[in-house]
Short mmCIF file of N, CA, C and O in Angstrom, two decimals:
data_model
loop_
_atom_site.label_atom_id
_atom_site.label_comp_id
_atom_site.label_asym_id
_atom_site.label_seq_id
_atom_site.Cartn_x
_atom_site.Cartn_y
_atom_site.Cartn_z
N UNK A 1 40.10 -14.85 18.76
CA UNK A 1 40.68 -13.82 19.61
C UNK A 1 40.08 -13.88 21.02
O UNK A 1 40.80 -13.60 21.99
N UNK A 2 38.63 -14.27 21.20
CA UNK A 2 38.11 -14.53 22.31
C UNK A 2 38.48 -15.48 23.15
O UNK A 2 38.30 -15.49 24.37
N UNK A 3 39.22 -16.62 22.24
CA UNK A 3 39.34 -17.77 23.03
C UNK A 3 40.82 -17.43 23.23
O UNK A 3 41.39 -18.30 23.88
N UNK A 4 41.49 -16.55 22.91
CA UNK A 4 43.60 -16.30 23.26
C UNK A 4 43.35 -15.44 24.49
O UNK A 4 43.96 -15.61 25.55
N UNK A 5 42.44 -14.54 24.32
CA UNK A 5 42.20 -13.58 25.80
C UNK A 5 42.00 -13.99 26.90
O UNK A 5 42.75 -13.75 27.84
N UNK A 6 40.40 -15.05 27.01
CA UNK A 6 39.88 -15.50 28.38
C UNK A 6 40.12 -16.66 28.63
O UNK A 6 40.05 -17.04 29.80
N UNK A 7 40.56 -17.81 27.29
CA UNK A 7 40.29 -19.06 27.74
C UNK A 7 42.27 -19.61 28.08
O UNK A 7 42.84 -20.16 29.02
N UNK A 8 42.60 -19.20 27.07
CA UNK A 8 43.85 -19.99 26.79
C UNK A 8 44.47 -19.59 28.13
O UNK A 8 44.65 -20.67 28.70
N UNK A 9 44.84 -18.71 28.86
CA UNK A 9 45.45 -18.88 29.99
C UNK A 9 45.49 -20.05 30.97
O UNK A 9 46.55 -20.45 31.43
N UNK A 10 44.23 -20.62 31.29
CA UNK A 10 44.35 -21.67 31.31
C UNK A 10 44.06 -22.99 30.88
O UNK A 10 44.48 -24.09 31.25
N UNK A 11 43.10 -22.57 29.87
CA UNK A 11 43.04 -24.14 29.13
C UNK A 11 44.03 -24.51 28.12
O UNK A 11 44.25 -25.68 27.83
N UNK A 12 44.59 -23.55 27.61
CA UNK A 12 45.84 -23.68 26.76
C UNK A 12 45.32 -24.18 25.54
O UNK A 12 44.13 -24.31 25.22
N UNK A 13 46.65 -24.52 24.71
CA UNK A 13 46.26 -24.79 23.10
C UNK A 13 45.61 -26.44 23.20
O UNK A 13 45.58 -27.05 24.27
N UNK A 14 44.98 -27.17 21.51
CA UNK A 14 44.67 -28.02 21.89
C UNK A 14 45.07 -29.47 21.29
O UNK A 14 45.85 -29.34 20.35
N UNK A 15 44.79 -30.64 21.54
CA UNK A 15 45.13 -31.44 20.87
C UNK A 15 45.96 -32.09 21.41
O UNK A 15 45.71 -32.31 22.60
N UNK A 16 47.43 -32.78 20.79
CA UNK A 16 49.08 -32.93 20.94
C UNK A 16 49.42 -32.20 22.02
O UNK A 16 49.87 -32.58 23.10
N UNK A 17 49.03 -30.49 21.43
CA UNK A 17 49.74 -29.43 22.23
C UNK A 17 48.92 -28.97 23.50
O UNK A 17 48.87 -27.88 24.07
N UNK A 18 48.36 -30.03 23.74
CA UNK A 18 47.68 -28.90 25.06
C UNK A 18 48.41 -29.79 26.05
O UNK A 18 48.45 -31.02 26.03
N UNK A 19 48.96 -28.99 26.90
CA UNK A 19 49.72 -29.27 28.27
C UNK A 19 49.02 -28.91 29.66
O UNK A 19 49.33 -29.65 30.59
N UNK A 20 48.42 -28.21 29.85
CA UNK A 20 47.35 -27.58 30.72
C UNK A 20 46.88 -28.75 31.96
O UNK A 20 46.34 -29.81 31.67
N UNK A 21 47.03 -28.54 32.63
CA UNK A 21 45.80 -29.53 33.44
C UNK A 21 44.38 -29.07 33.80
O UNK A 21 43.48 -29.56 34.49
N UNK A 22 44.53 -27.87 33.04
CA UNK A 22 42.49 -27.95 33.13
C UNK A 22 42.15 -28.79 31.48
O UNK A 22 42.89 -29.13 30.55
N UNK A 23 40.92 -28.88 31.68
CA UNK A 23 40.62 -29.83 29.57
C UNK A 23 40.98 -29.36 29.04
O UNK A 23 41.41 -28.22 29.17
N UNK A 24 40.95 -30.14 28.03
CA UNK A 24 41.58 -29.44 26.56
C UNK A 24 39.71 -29.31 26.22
O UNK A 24 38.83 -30.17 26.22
N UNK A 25 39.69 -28.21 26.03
CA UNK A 25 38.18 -27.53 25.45
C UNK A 25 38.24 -28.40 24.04
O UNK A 25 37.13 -28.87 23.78
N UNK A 26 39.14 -28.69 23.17
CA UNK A 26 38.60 -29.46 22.16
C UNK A 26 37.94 -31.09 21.87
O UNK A 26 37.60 -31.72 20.86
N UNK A 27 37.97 -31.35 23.32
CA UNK A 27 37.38 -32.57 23.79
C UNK A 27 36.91 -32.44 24.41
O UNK A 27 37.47 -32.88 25.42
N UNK A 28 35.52 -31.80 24.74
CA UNK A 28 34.52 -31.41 25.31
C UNK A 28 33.61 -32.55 24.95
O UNK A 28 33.37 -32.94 23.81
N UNK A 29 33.04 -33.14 26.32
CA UNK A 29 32.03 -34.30 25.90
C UNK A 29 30.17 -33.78 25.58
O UNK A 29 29.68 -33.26 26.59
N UNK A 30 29.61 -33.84 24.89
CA UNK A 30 27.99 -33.41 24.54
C UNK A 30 27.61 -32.73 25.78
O UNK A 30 27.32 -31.54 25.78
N UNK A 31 27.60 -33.38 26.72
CA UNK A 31 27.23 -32.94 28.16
C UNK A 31 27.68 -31.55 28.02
O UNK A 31 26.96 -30.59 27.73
N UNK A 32 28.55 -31.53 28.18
CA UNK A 32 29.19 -29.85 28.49
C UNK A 32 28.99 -29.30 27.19
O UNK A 32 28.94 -28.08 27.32
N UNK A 33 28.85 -29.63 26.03
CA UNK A 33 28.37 -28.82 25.09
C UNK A 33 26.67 -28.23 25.76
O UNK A 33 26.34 -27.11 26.13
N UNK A 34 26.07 -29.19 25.72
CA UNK A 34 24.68 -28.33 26.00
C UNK A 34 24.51 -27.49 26.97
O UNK A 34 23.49 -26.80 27.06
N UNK A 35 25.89 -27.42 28.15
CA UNK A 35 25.41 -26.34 29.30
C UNK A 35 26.52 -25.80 28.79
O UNK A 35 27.20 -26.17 29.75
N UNK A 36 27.08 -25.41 28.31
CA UNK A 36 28.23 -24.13 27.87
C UNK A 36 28.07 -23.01 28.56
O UNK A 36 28.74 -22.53 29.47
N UNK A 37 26.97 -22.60 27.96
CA UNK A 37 26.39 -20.97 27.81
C UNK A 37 26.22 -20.92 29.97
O UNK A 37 26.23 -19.92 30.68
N UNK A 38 26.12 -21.93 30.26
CA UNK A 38 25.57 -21.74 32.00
C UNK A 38 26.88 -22.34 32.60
O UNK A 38 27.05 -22.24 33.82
N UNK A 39 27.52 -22.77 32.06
CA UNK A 39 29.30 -23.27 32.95
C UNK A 39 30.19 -21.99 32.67
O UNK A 39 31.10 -21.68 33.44
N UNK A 40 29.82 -21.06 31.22
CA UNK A 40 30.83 -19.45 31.42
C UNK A 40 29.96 -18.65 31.70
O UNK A 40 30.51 -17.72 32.29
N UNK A 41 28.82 -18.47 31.60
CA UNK A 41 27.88 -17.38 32.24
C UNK A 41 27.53 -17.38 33.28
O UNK A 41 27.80 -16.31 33.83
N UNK A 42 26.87 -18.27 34.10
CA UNK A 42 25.93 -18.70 35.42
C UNK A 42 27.01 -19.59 36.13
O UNK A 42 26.41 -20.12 37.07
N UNK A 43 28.46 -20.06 36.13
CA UNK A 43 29.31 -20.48 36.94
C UNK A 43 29.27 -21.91 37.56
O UNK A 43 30.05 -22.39 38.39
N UNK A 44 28.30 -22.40 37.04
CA UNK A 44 28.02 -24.15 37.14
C UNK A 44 28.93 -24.49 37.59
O UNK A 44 28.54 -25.01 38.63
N UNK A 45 30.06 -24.59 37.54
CA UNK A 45 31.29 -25.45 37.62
C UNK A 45 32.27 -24.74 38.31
O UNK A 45 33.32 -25.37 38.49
N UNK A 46 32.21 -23.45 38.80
CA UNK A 46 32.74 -23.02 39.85
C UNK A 46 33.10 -23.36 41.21
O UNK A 46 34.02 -22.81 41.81
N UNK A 47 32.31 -24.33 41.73
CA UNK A 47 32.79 -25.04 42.82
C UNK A 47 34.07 -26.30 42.27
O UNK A 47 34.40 -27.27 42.96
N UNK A 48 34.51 -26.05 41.21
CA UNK A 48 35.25 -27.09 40.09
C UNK A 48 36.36 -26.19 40.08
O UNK A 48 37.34 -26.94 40.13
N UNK A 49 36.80 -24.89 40.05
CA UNK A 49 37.33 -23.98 39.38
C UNK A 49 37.33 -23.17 38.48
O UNK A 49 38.16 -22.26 38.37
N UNK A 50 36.37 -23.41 37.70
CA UNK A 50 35.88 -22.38 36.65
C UNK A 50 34.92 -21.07 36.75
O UNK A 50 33.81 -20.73 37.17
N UNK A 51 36.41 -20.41 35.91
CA UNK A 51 35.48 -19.01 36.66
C UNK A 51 34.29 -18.47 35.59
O UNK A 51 34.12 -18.52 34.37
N UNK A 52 33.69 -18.04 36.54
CA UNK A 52 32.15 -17.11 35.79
C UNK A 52 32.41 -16.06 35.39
O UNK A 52 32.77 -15.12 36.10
N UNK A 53 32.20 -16.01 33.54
CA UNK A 53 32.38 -14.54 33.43
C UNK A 53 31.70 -13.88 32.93
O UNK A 53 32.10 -13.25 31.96
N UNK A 54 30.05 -13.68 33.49
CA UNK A 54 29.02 -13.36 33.51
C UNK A 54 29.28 -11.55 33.83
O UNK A 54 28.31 -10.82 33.99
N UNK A 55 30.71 -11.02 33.88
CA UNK A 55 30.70 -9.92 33.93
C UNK A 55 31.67 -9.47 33.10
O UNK A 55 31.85 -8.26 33.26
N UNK A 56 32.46 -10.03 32.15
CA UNK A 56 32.90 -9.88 30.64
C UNK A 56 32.80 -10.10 29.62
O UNK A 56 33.30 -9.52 28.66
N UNK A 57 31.85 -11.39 29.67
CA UNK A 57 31.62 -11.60 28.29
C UNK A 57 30.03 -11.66 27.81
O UNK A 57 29.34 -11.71 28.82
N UNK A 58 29.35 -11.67 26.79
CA UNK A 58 27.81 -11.49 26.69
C UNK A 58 27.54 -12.60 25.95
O UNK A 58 28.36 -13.15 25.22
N UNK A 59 26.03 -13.05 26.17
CA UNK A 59 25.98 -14.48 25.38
C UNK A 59 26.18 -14.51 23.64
O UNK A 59 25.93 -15.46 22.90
N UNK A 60 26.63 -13.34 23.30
CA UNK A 60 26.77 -13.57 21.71
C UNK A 60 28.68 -13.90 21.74
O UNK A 60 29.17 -14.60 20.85
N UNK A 61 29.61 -13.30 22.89
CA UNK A 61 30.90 -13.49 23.04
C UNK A 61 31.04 -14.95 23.15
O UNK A 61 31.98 -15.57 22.66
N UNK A 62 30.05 -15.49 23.81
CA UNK A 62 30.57 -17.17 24.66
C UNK A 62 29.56 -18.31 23.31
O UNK A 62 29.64 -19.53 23.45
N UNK A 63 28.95 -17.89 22.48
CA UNK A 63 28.19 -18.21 21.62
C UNK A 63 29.70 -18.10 20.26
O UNK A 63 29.99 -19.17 19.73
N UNK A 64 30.14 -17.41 20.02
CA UNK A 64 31.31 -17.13 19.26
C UNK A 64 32.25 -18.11 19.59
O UNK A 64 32.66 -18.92 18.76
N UNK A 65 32.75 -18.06 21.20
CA UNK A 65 34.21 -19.13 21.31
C UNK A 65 33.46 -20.71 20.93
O UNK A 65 33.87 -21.59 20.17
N UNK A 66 32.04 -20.64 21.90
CA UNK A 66 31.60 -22.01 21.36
C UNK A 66 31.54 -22.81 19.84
O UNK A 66 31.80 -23.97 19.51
N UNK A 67 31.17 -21.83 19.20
CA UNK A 67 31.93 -21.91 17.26
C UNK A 67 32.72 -22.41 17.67
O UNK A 67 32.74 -23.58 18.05
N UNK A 68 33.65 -21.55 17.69
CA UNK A 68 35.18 -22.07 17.65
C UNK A 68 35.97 -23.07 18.72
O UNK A 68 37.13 -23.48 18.68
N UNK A 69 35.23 -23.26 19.42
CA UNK A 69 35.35 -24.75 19.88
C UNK A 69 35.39 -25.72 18.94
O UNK A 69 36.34 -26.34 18.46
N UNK A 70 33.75 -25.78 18.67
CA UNK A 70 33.16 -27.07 17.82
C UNK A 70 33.96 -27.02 16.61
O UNK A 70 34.12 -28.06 15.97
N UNK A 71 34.47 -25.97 16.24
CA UNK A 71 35.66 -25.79 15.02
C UNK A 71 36.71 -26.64 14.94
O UNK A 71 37.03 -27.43 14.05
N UNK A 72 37.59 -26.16 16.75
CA UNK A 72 38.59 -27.07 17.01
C UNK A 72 38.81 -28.40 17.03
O UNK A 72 39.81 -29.08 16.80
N UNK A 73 37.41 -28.73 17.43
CA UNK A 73 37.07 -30.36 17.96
C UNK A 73 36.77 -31.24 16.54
O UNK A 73 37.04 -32.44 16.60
N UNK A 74 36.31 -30.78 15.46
CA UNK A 74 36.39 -31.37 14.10
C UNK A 74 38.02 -30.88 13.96
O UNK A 74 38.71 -31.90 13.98
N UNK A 75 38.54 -30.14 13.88
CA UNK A 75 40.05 -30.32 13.84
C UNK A 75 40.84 -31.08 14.57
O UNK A 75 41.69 -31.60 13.85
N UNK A 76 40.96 -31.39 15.72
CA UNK A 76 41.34 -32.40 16.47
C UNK A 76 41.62 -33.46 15.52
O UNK A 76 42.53 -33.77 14.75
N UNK A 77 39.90 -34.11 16.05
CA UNK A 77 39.46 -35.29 15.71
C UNK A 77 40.04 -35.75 14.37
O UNK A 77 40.48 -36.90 14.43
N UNK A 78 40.16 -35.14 13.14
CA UNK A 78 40.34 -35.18 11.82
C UNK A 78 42.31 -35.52 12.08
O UNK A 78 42.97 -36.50 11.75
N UNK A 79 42.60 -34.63 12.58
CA UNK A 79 44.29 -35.09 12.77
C UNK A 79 44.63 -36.06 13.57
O UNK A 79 45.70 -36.66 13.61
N UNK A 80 43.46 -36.23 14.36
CA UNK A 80 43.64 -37.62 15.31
C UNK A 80 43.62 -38.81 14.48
O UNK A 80 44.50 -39.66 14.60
N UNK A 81 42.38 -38.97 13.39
CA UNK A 81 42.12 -39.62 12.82
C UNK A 81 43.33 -40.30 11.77
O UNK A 81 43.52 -41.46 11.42
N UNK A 82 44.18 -38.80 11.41
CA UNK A 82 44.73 -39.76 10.31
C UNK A 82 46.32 -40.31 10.63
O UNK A 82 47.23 -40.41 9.80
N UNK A 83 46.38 -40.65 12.20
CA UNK A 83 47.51 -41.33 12.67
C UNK A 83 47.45 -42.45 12.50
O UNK A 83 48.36 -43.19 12.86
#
C-alpha cells in the first residue's frame, strides 16, 4: 500500500509492465540497495529527480516498501527466468 501511494506514480508497476521512464524499482542494482534509506529520506538523488520524503514517510515506512521491493525483484527475476 506504501509503494501504490508514494512510489507508483512515478515509478509505476514492474517488470514486462513497467512503462515509466523513471526505474523500474524491481531492478534496483546492490548499490542503491545499500543507500535506500538516504536516496528516500536524506534526498541523495535529488539533484536526479527524486524526491525526498523525509517529511512523510519514517524509517520503519521506507524499511517496509524496501521489503517489498526485494519481494518484487525475486519476483521479477523468477518470471524472467522461466522465458
Amino acid at each position: 500500500a506504501l509503494y501504490d501511494f508514494y512510489c507508483f506514480i512515478c515509478h509505476g508497476a514492474f517488470g514486462d509492465k513497467h512503462l515509466s521512464q523513471h526505474p523500474d524499482l524491481s531492478k534496483l542494482p546492490e548499490a542503491k540497495h545499500l543507500l535506500f534509506n538516504d536516496i528516500v529520506l536524506k534526498g541523495i538523488l535529488s539533484q536526479n529527480g527524486m524526491a525526498n520524503f523525509s517529511n512523510s514517510l519514517s524509517e520503519a515506512d521506507v524499511e517496509a516498501i524496501h521489503h517489498f521491493l526485494l519481494k518484487k525483484q525475486v519476483e521479477v527475476y523468477k518470471k524472467e527466468q522461466e522465458k
